[in-house]
Amino acid sequence: MKQSKIIQLTLLDHLFYYTEVSGGGTSAAVTGNFIGDLALNYALRKATRADAQYYRHLKRPRYAEIRDFGFYCTVARPVGNSEKTEAYIQNTLFNVDGYVDLKAIDKSGRSPFKNFRQVTGIRRGSRFRALLLSEDAFPLPPVIRMGRALETLVQVEEVTEAVSKDEDEFWLNAFSLKTVYDRLDRATELMLGADKVNFSYILENYSLIKQLSRADVEHVFEDHPAHG
């Protein structure tokens, strides 16, 4: 990757995408305090390429295709205050593609199981930062859509002021480094050499690597053969 820029993402609506599930009589789905790189790269691709196919309806996602986007956006970490929303109740059964499922409603009356869950998101106004690397000049879209139903507008801005040493931290995703870019070994070697190994396992496709500087991330992707 030849170029990099720091971007700031500001939530214009509450954001819901579930990375944590707790048990109990009614399960609760909690939105983690970050924005995933996989979701960000698809959202940026959709916003900047009219021919990008977002809805693929595949049995398994083809994350390897991100390698050919010509750019890569890291995991976005929270900046300043990032507050959770109150808990909402979400129905998980009665509506299918916008239509009421009458059979499901009828069956639910005879079922001992609940067909809803509590969901907690990230509040509107919360800000995140990420590092965007690209092979060529990459014009930023003013907004992108994210969330479980793409219901959340996210403002995208480039950070042009000087970044302090304390702010110079970026997060990578070990899953992406391994399965998409084949750069996990390089990142691990760098972290071990700097004695700052910091992994945070969230889900199968999100294992966060923290405490990396801009120079660290650029080194991991140095001479990467990206294709647009």
mmCIF file of N, CA, C and O in Angstrom, residues 146-218:
data_model
loop_
_atom_site.group_PDB
_atom_site.id
_atom_site.type_symbol
_atom_site.label_atom_id
_atom_site.label_comp_id
_atom_site.label_asym_id
_atom_site.label_seq_id
_atom_site.Cartn_x
_atom_site.Cartn_y
_atom_site.Cartn_z
ATOM 1 N N MET A 146 -23.926 1.672 7.623
ATOM 2 C CA MET A 146 -23.469 0.498 8.354
ATOM 3 C C MET A 146 -24.588 -0.005 9.248
ATOM 4 O O MET A 146 -25.678 0.552 9.296
ATOM 5 N N GLY A 147 -24.305 -1.084 9.968
ATOM 6 C CA GLY A 147 -25.289 -1.645 10.884
ATOM 7 C C GLY A 147 -25.915 -2.904 10.342
ATOM 8 O O GLY A 147 -25.740 -3.270 9.178
ATOM 9 N N ARG A 148 -26.674 -3.588 11.181
ATOM 10 C CA ARG A 148 -27.280 -4.864 10.809
ATOM 11 C C ARG A 148 -28.196 -4.738 9.599
ATOM 12 O O ARG A 148 -28.265 -5.615 8.760
ATOM 13 N N ALA A 149 -28.921 -3.641 9.499
ATOM 14 C CA ALA A 149 -29.825 -3.429 8.370
ATOM 15 C C ALA A 149 -29.409 -2.200 7.560
ATOM 16 O O ALA A 149 -30.224 -1.618 6.861
ATOM 17 N N LEU A 150 -28.138 -1.818 7.679
ATOM 18 C CA LEU A 150 -27.614 -0.620 7.009
ATOM 19 C C LEU A 150 -28.430 0.617 7.353
ATOM 20 O O LEU A 150 -28.579 1.526 6.540
ATOM 21 N N GLU A 151 -28.943 0.651 8.581
ATOM 22 C CA GLU A 151 -29.809 1.749 8.989
ATOM 23 C C GLU A 151 -29.026 2.926 9.555
ATOM 24 O O GLU A 151 -29.603 3.983 9.838
ATOM 25 N N THR A 152 -27.714 2.777 9.721
ATOM 26 C CA THR A 152 -26.911 3.788 10.392
ATOM 27 C C THR A 152 -26.064 4.573 9.404
ATOM 28 O O THR A 152 -25.258 3.992 8.674
ATOM 29 N N LEU A 153 -26.219 5.904 9.381
ATOM 30 C CA LEU A 153 -25.359 6.773 8.594
ATOM 31 C C LEU A 153 -24.132 7.123 9.422
ATOM 32 O O LEU A 153 -24.256 7.491 10.600
ATOM 33 N N VAL A 154 -22.959 7.021 8.799
ATOM 34 C CA VAL A 154 -21.698 7.311 9.478
ATOM 35 C C VAL A 154 -20.949 8.365 8.670
ATOM 36 O O VAL A 154 -20.675 8.174 7.481
ATOM 37 N N GLN A 155 -20.638 9.488 9.302
ATOM 38 C CA GLN A 155 -19.886 10.548 8.629
ATOM 39 C C GLN A 155 -18.412 10.166 8.544
ATOM 40 O O GLN A 155 -17.837 9.654 9.511
ATOM 41 N N VAL A 156 -17.801 10.421 7.392
ATOM 42 C CA VAL A 156 -16.397 10.071 7.158
ATOM 43 C C VAL A 156 -15.601 11.349 6.899
ATOM 44 O O VAL A 156 -15.938 12.129 6.005
ATOM 45 N N GLU A 157 -14.543 11.579 7.685
ATOM 46 C CA GLU A 157 -13.704 12.758 7.524
ATOM 47 C C GLU A 157 -12.237 12.372 7.657
ATOM 48 O O GLU A 157 -11.888 11.474 8.426
ATOM 49 N N GLU A 158 -11.374 13.066 6.931
ATOM 50 C CA GLU A 158 -9.936 12.858 7.091
ATOM 51 C C GLU A 158 -9.429 13.701 8.246
ATOM 52 O O GLU A 158 -9.821 14.860 8.413
ATOM 53 N N VAL A 159 -8.556 13.133 9.051
ATOM 54 C CA VAL A 159 -7.925 13.858 10.154
ATOM 55 C C VAL A 159 -6.653 14.494 9.610
ATOM 56 O O VAL A 159 -5.705 13.795 9.237
ATOM 57 N N THR A 160 -6.633 15.805 9.551
ATOM 58 C CA THR A 160 -5.497 16.502 8.948
ATOM 59 C C THR A 160 -4.566 17.141 9.975
ATOM 60 O O THR A 160 -3.417 17.467 9.660
ATOM 61 N N GLU A 161 -5.042 17.325 11.205
ATOM 62 C CA GLU A 161 -4.178 17.930 12.216
ATOM 63 C C GLU A 161 -3.166 16.904 12.731
ATOM 64 O O GLU A 161 -3.341 15.702 12.564
ATOM 65 N N ALA A 162 -2.122 17.411 13.364
ATOM 66 C CA ALA A 162 -1.080 16.532 13.904
ATOM 67 C C ALA A 162 -1.672 15.638 14.991
ATOM 68 O O ALA A 162 -2.506 16.072 15.791
ATOM 69 N N VAL A 163 -1.234 14.391 15.003
ATOM 70 C CA VAL A 163 -1.714 13.411 15.982
ATOM 71 C C VAL A 163 -0.658 13.232 17.059
ATOM 72 O O VAL A 163 0.522 13.011 16.763
ATOM 73 N N SER A 164 -1.081 13.334 18.315
ATOM 74 C CA SER A 164 -0.134 13.186 19.423
ATOM 75 C C SER A 164 0.286 11.725 19.578
ATOM 76 O O SER A 164 -0.326 10.823 19.008
ATOM 77 N N LYS A 165 1.320 11.509 20.351
ATOM 78 C CA LYS A 165 1.817 10.150 20.580
ATOM 79 C C LYS A 165 0.750 9.280 21.228
ATOM 80 O O LYS A 165 0.608 8.103 20.903
ATOM 81 N N ASP A 166 -0.036 9.853 22.145
ATOM 82 C CA ASP A 166 -1.084 9.093 22.813
ATOM 83 C C ASP A 166 -2.210 8.705 21.853
ATOM 84 O O ASP A 166 -2.887 7.693 22.047
ATOM 85 N N GLU A 167 -2.438 9.519 20.822
ATOM 86 C CA GLU A 167 -3.502 9.238 19.847
ATOM 87 C C GLU A 167 -3.038 8.314 18.726
ATOM 88 O O GLU A 167 -3.859 7.820 17.956
ATOM 89 N N ASP A 168 -1.731 8.121 18.629
ATOM 90 C CA ASP A 168 -1.171 7.328 17.534
ATOM 91 C C ASP A 168 -1.308 5.834 17.837
ATOM 92 O O ASP A 168 -0.333 5.132 18.077
ATOM 93 N N GLU A 169 -2.547 5.371 17.850
ATOM 94 C CA GLU A 169 -2.826 3.945 18.085
ATOM 95 C C GLU A 169 -3.897 3.481 17.103
ATOM 96 O O GLU A 169 -4.923 4.137 16.933
ATOM 97 N N PHE A 170 -3.629 2.333 16.482
ATOM 98 C CA PHE A 170 -4.566 1.773 15.521
ATOM 99 C C PHE A 170 -4.712 0.281 15.779
ATOM 100 O O PHE A 170 -3.808 -0.355 16.320
ATOM 101 N N TRP A 171 -5.873 -0.252 15.409
ATOM 102 C CA TRP A 171 -6.178 -1.655 15.670
ATOM 103 C C TRP A 171 -6.283 -2.417 14.354
ATOM 104 O O TRP A 171 -6.862 -1.930 13.380
ATOM 105 N N LEU A 172 -5.731 -3.611 14.355
ATOM 106 C CA LEU A 172 -5.857 -4.513 13.219
ATOM 107 C C LEU A 172 -6.669 -5.732 13.624
ATOM 108 O O LEU A 172 -6.903 -5.968 14.816
ATOM 109 N N ASN A 173 -7.056 -6.512 12.644
ATOM 110 C CA ASN A 173 -7.849 -7.712 12.864
ATOM 111 C C ASN A 173 -7.012 -8.921 12.447
ATOM 112 O O ASN A 173 -6.676 -9.060 11.262
ATOM 113 N N ALA A 174 -6.675 -9.779 13.404
ATOM 114 C CA ALA A 174 -5.843 -10.942 13.097
ATOM 115 C C ALA A 174 -6.503 -11.841 12.058
ATOM 116 O O ALA A 174 -5.819 -12.451 11.224
ATOM 117 N N PHE A 175 -7.823 -11.913 12.072
ATOM 118 C CA PHE A 175 -8.536 -12.733 11.098
ATOM 119 C C PHE A 175 -8.268 -12.236 9.679
ATOM 120 O O PHE A 175 -7.964 -13.016 8.773
ATOM 121 N N SER A 176 -8.370 -10.932 9.467
ATOM 122 C CA SER A 176 -8.128 -10.362 8.137
ATOM 123 C C SER A 176 -6.676 -10.531 7.722
ATOM 124 O O SER A 176 -6.375 -10.846 6.566
ATOM 125 N N LEU A 177 -5.766 -10.311 8.662
ATOM 126 C CA LEU A 177 -4.349 -10.446 8.339
ATOM 127 C C LEU A 177 -4.022 -11.868 7.903
ATOM 128 O O LEU A 177 -3.195 -12.083 7.006
ATOM 129 N N LYS A 178 -4.688 -12.840 8.505
ATOM 130 C CA LYS A 178 -4.413 -14.247 8.201
ATOM 131 C C LYS A 178 -5.116 -14.706 6.934
ATOM 132 O O LYS A 178 -4.494 -15.296 6.037
ATOM 133 N N THR A 179 -6.411 -14.452 6.833
ATOM 134 C CA THR A 179 -7.203 -15.055 5.753
ATOM 135 C C THR A 179 -7.257 -14.219 4.482
ATOM 136 O O THR A 179 -7.512 -14.748 3.404
ATOM 137 N N VAL A 180 -7.031 -12.905 4.591
ATOM 138 C CA VAL A 180 -7.124 -12.036 3.419
ATOM 139 C C VAL A 180 -5.750 -11.627 2.912
ATOM 140 O O VAL A 180 -5.451 -11.736 1.726
ATOM 141 N N TYR A 181 -4.878 -11.160 3.822
ATOM 142 C CA TYR A 181 -3.631 -10.542 3.401
ATOM 143 C C TYR A 181 -2.372 -11.373 3.645
ATOM 144 O O TYR A 181 -1.298 -11.013 3.175
ATOM 145 N N ASP A 182 -2.490 -12.454 4.404
ATOM 146 C CA ASP A 182 -1.328 -13.278 4.725
ATOM 147 C C ASP A 182 -0.215 -12.430 5.341
ATOM 148 O O ASP A 182 0.956 -12.538 4.973
ATOM 149 N N ARG A 183 -0.599 -11.573 6.292
ATOM 150 C CA ARG A 183 0.359 -10.685 6.942
ATOM 151 C C ARG A 183 0.391 -10.861 8.461
ATOM 152 O O ARG A 183 0.975 -10.037 9.163
ATOM 153 N N LEU A 184 -0.230 -11.910 8.970
ATOM 154 C CA LEU A 184 -0.284 -12.088 10.419
ATOM 155 C C LEU A 184 1.093 -12.341 11.003
ATOM 156 O O LEU A 184 1.433 -11.824 12.069
ATOM 157 N N ASP A 185 1.917 -13.122 10.319
ATOM 158 C CA ASP A 185 3.266 -13.408 10.817
ATOM 159 C C ASP A 185 4.082 -12.126 10.938
ATOM 160 O O ASP A 185 4.815 -11.933 11.915
ATOM 161 N N ARG A 186 3.955 -11.238 9.950
ATOM 162 C CA ARG A 186 4.704 -9.985 10.008
ATOM 163 C C ARG A 186 4.238 -9.128 11.169
ATOM 164 O O ARG A 186 5.057 -8.541 11.887
ATOM 165 N N ALA A 187 2.922 -9.065 11.381
ATOM 166 C CA ALA A 187 2.396 -8.275 12.489
ATOM 167 C C ALA A 187 2.818 -8.855 13.833
ATOM 168 O O ALA A 187 3.190 -8.117 14.754
ATOM 169 N N THR A 188 2.768 -10.178 13.949
ATOM 170 C CA THR A 188 3.151 -10.836 15.203
ATOM 171 C C THR A 188 4.629 -10.605 15.504
ATOM 172 O O THR A 188 5.007 -10.317 16.648
ATOM 173 N N GLU A 189 5.473 -10.717 14.494
ATOM 174 C CA GLU A 189 6.910 -10.491 14.671
ATOM 175 C C GLU A 189 7.181 -9.070 15.126
ATOM 176 O O GLU A 189 8.004 -8.821 16.014
ATOM 177 N N LEU A 190 6.466 -8.115 14.533
ATOM 178 C CA LEU A 190 6.637 -6.717 14.910
ATOM 179 C C LEU A 190 6.227 -6.491 16.358
ATOM 180 O O LEU A 190 6.921 -5.812 17.123
ATOM 181 N N MET A 191 5.101 -7.069 16.760
ATOM 182 C CA MET A 191 4.606 -6.887 18.122
ATOM 183 C C MET A 191 5.536 -7.511 19.153
ATOM 184 O O MET A 191 5.803 -6.931 20.207
ATOM 185 N N LEU A 192 6.033 -8.688 18.855
ATOM 186 C CA LEU A 192 6.950 -9.353 19.779
ATOM 187 C C LEU A 192 8.240 -8.563 19.925
ATOM 188 O O LEU A 192 8.784 -8.427 21.023
ATOM 189 N N GLY A 193 8.727 -8.011 18.810
ATOM 190 C CA GLY A 193 9.960 -7.239 18.850
ATOM 191 C C GLY A 193 9.812 -5.965 19.662
ATOM 192 O O GLY A 193 10.764 -5.514 20.302
ATOM 193 N N ALA A 194 8.621 -5.375 19.652
ATOM 194 C CA ALA A 194 8.369 -4.138 20.390
ATOM 195 C C ALA A 194 7.817 -4.406 21.792
ATOM 196 O O ALA A 194 7.547 -3.470 22.545
ATOM 197 N N ASP A 195 7.639 -5.681 22.129
ATOM 198 C CA ASP A 195 7.132 -6.086 23.445
ATOM 199 C C ASP A 195 5.790 -5.417 23.752
ATOM 200 O O ASP A 195 5.569 -4.862 24.834
ATOM 201 N N LYS A 196 4.871 -5.460 22.797
ATOM 202 C CA LYS A 196 3.543 -4.885 23.007
ATOM 203 C C LYS A 196 2.477 -5.786 22.394
ATOM 204 O O LYS A 196 1.660 -5.351 21.585
ATOM 205 N N VAL A 197 2.484 -7.048 22.796
ATOM 206 C CA VAL A 197 1.499 -8.001 22.316
ATOM 207 C C VAL A 197 0.180 -7.732 23.022
ATOM 208 O O VAL A 197 0.092 -7.768 24.245
ATOM 209 N N ASN A 198 -0.851 -7.437 22.246
ATOM 210 C CA ASN A 198 -2.151 -7.111 22.829
ATOM 211 C C ASN A 198 -3.243 -7.629 21.909
ATOM 212 O O ASN A 198 -3.642 -6.951 20.959
ATOM 213 N N PHE A 199 -3.716 -8.846 22.167
ATOM 214 C CA PHE A 199 -4.790 -9.457 21.387
ATOM 215 C C PHE A 199 -6.087 -9.413 22.191
ATOM 216 O O PHE A 199 -6.076 -9.567 23.414
ATOM 217 N N SER A 200 -7.191 -9.216 21.505
ATOM 218 C CA SER A 200 -8.501 -9.239 22.150
ATOM 219 C C SER A 200 -9.441 -10.041 21.263
ATOM 220 O O SER A 200 -9.859 -9.562 20.204
ATOM 221 N N TYR A 201 -9.774 -11.259 21.690
ATOM 222 C CA TYR A 201 -10.654 -12.122 20.890
ATOM 223 C C TYR A 201 -12.102 -11.710 21.095
ATOM 224 O O TYR A 201 -12.583 -11.632 22.218
ATOM 225 N N ILE A 202 -12.807 -11.447 19.993
ATOM 226 C CA ILE A 202 -14.211 -11.048 20.060
ATOM 227 C C ILE A 202 -15.101 -12.141 19.478
ATOM 228 O O ILE A 202 -15.974 -12.673 20.142
ATOM 229 N N LEU A 203 -14.894 -12.444 18.209
ATOM 230 C CA LEU A 203 -15.622 -13.472 17.486
ATOM 231 C C LEU A 203 -14.643 -14.215 16.591
ATOM 232 O O LEU A 203 -13.474 -13.842 16.494
ATOM 233 N N GLU A 204 -15.127 -15.241 15.914
ATOM 234 C CA GLU A 204 -14.263 -16.009 15.022
ATOM 235 C C GLU A 204 -13.601 -15.117 13.973
ATOM 236 O O GLU A 204 -12.433 -15.309 13.640
ATOM 237 N N ASN A 205 -14.331 -14.133 13.459
ATOM 238 C CA ASN A 205 -13.761 -13.277 12.418
ATOM 239 C C ASN A 205 -13.343 -11.899 12.931
ATOM 240 O O ASN A 205 -13.093 -10.987 12.144
ATOM 241 N N TYR A 206 -13.254 -11.759 14.259
ATOM 242 C CA TYR A 206 -12.733 -10.526 14.829
ATOM 243 C C TYR A 206 -11.873 -10.835 16.050
ATOM 244 O O TYR A 206 -12.373 -11.073 17.136
ATOM 245 N N SER A 207 -10.570 -10.837 15.828
ATOM 246 C CA SER A 207 -9.590 -10.963 16.906
ATOM 247 C C SER A 207 -8.703 -9.724 16.809
ATOM 248 O O SER A 207 -7.868 -9.617 15.902
ATOM 249 N N LEU A 208 -8.902 -8.774 17.702
ATOM 250 C CA LEU A 208 -8.296 -7.461 17.564
ATOM 251 C C LEU A 208 -6.851 -7.427 18.057
ATOM 252 O O LEU A 208 -6.516 -7.996 19.092
ATOM 253 N N ILE A 209 -6.008 -6.736 17.297
ATOM 254 C CA ILE A 209 -4.623 -6.477 17.677
ATOM 255 C C ILE A 209 -4.524 -4.984 17.953
ATOM 256 O O ILE A 209 -4.735 -4.174 17.062
ATOM 257 N N LYS A 210 -4.182 -4.618 19.177
ATOM 258 C CA LYS A 210 -4.193 -3.217 19.591
ATOM 259 C C LYS A 210 -2.772 -2.682 19.792
ATOM 260 O O LYS A 210 -1.792 -3.398 19.646
ATOM 261 N N GLN A 211 -2.687 -1.411 20.112
ATOM 262 C CA GLN A 211 -1.432 -0.722 20.447
ATOM 263 C C GLN A 211 -0.445 -0.661 19.283
ATOM 264 O O GLN A 211 0.764 -0.655 19.491
ATOM 265 N N LEU A 212 -0.950 -0.594 18.062
ATOM 266 C CA LEU A 212 -0.072 -0.430 16.911
ATOM 267 C C LEU A 212 -0.053 1.041 16.492
ATOM 268 O O LEU A 212 -1.089 1.705 16.473
ATOM 269 N N SER A 213 1.124 1.550 16.141
ATOM 270 C CA SER A 213 1.237 2.918 15.662
ATOM 271 C C SER A 213 0.959 2.964 14.162
ATOM 272 O O SER A 213 0.872 1.930 13.497
ATOM 273 N N ARG A 214 0.845 4.164 13.637
ATOM 274 C CA ARG A 214 0.655 4.320 12.195
ATOM 275 C C ARG A 214 1.824 3.696 11.438
ATOM 276 O O ARG A 214 1.625 2.997 10.438
ATOM 277 N N ALA A 215 3.044 3.931 11.935
ATOM 278 C CA ALA A 215 4.229 3.356 11.289
ATOM 279 C C ALA A 215 4.192 1.833 11.332
ATOM 280 O O ALA A 215 4.611 1.163 10.381
ATOM 281 N N ASP A 216 3.692 1.272 12.439
ATOM 282 C CA ASP A 216 3.585 -0.194 12.554
ATOM 283 C C ASP A 216 2.651 -0.751 11.477
ATOM 284 O O ASP A 216 2.976 -1.736 10.803
ATOM 285 N N VAL A 217 1.477 -0.131 11.333
ATOM 286 C CA VAL A 217 0.498 -0.614 10.362
ATOM 287 C C VAL A 217 1.061 -0.487 8.943
ATOM 288 O O VAL A 217 0.917 -1.393 8.115
ATOM 289 N N GLU A 218 1.707 0.630 8.662
ATOM 290 C CA GLU A 218 2.295 0.818 7.330
ATOM 291 C C GLU A 218 3.368 -0.229 7.056
ATOM 292 O O GLU A 218 3.516 -0.698 5.928
#
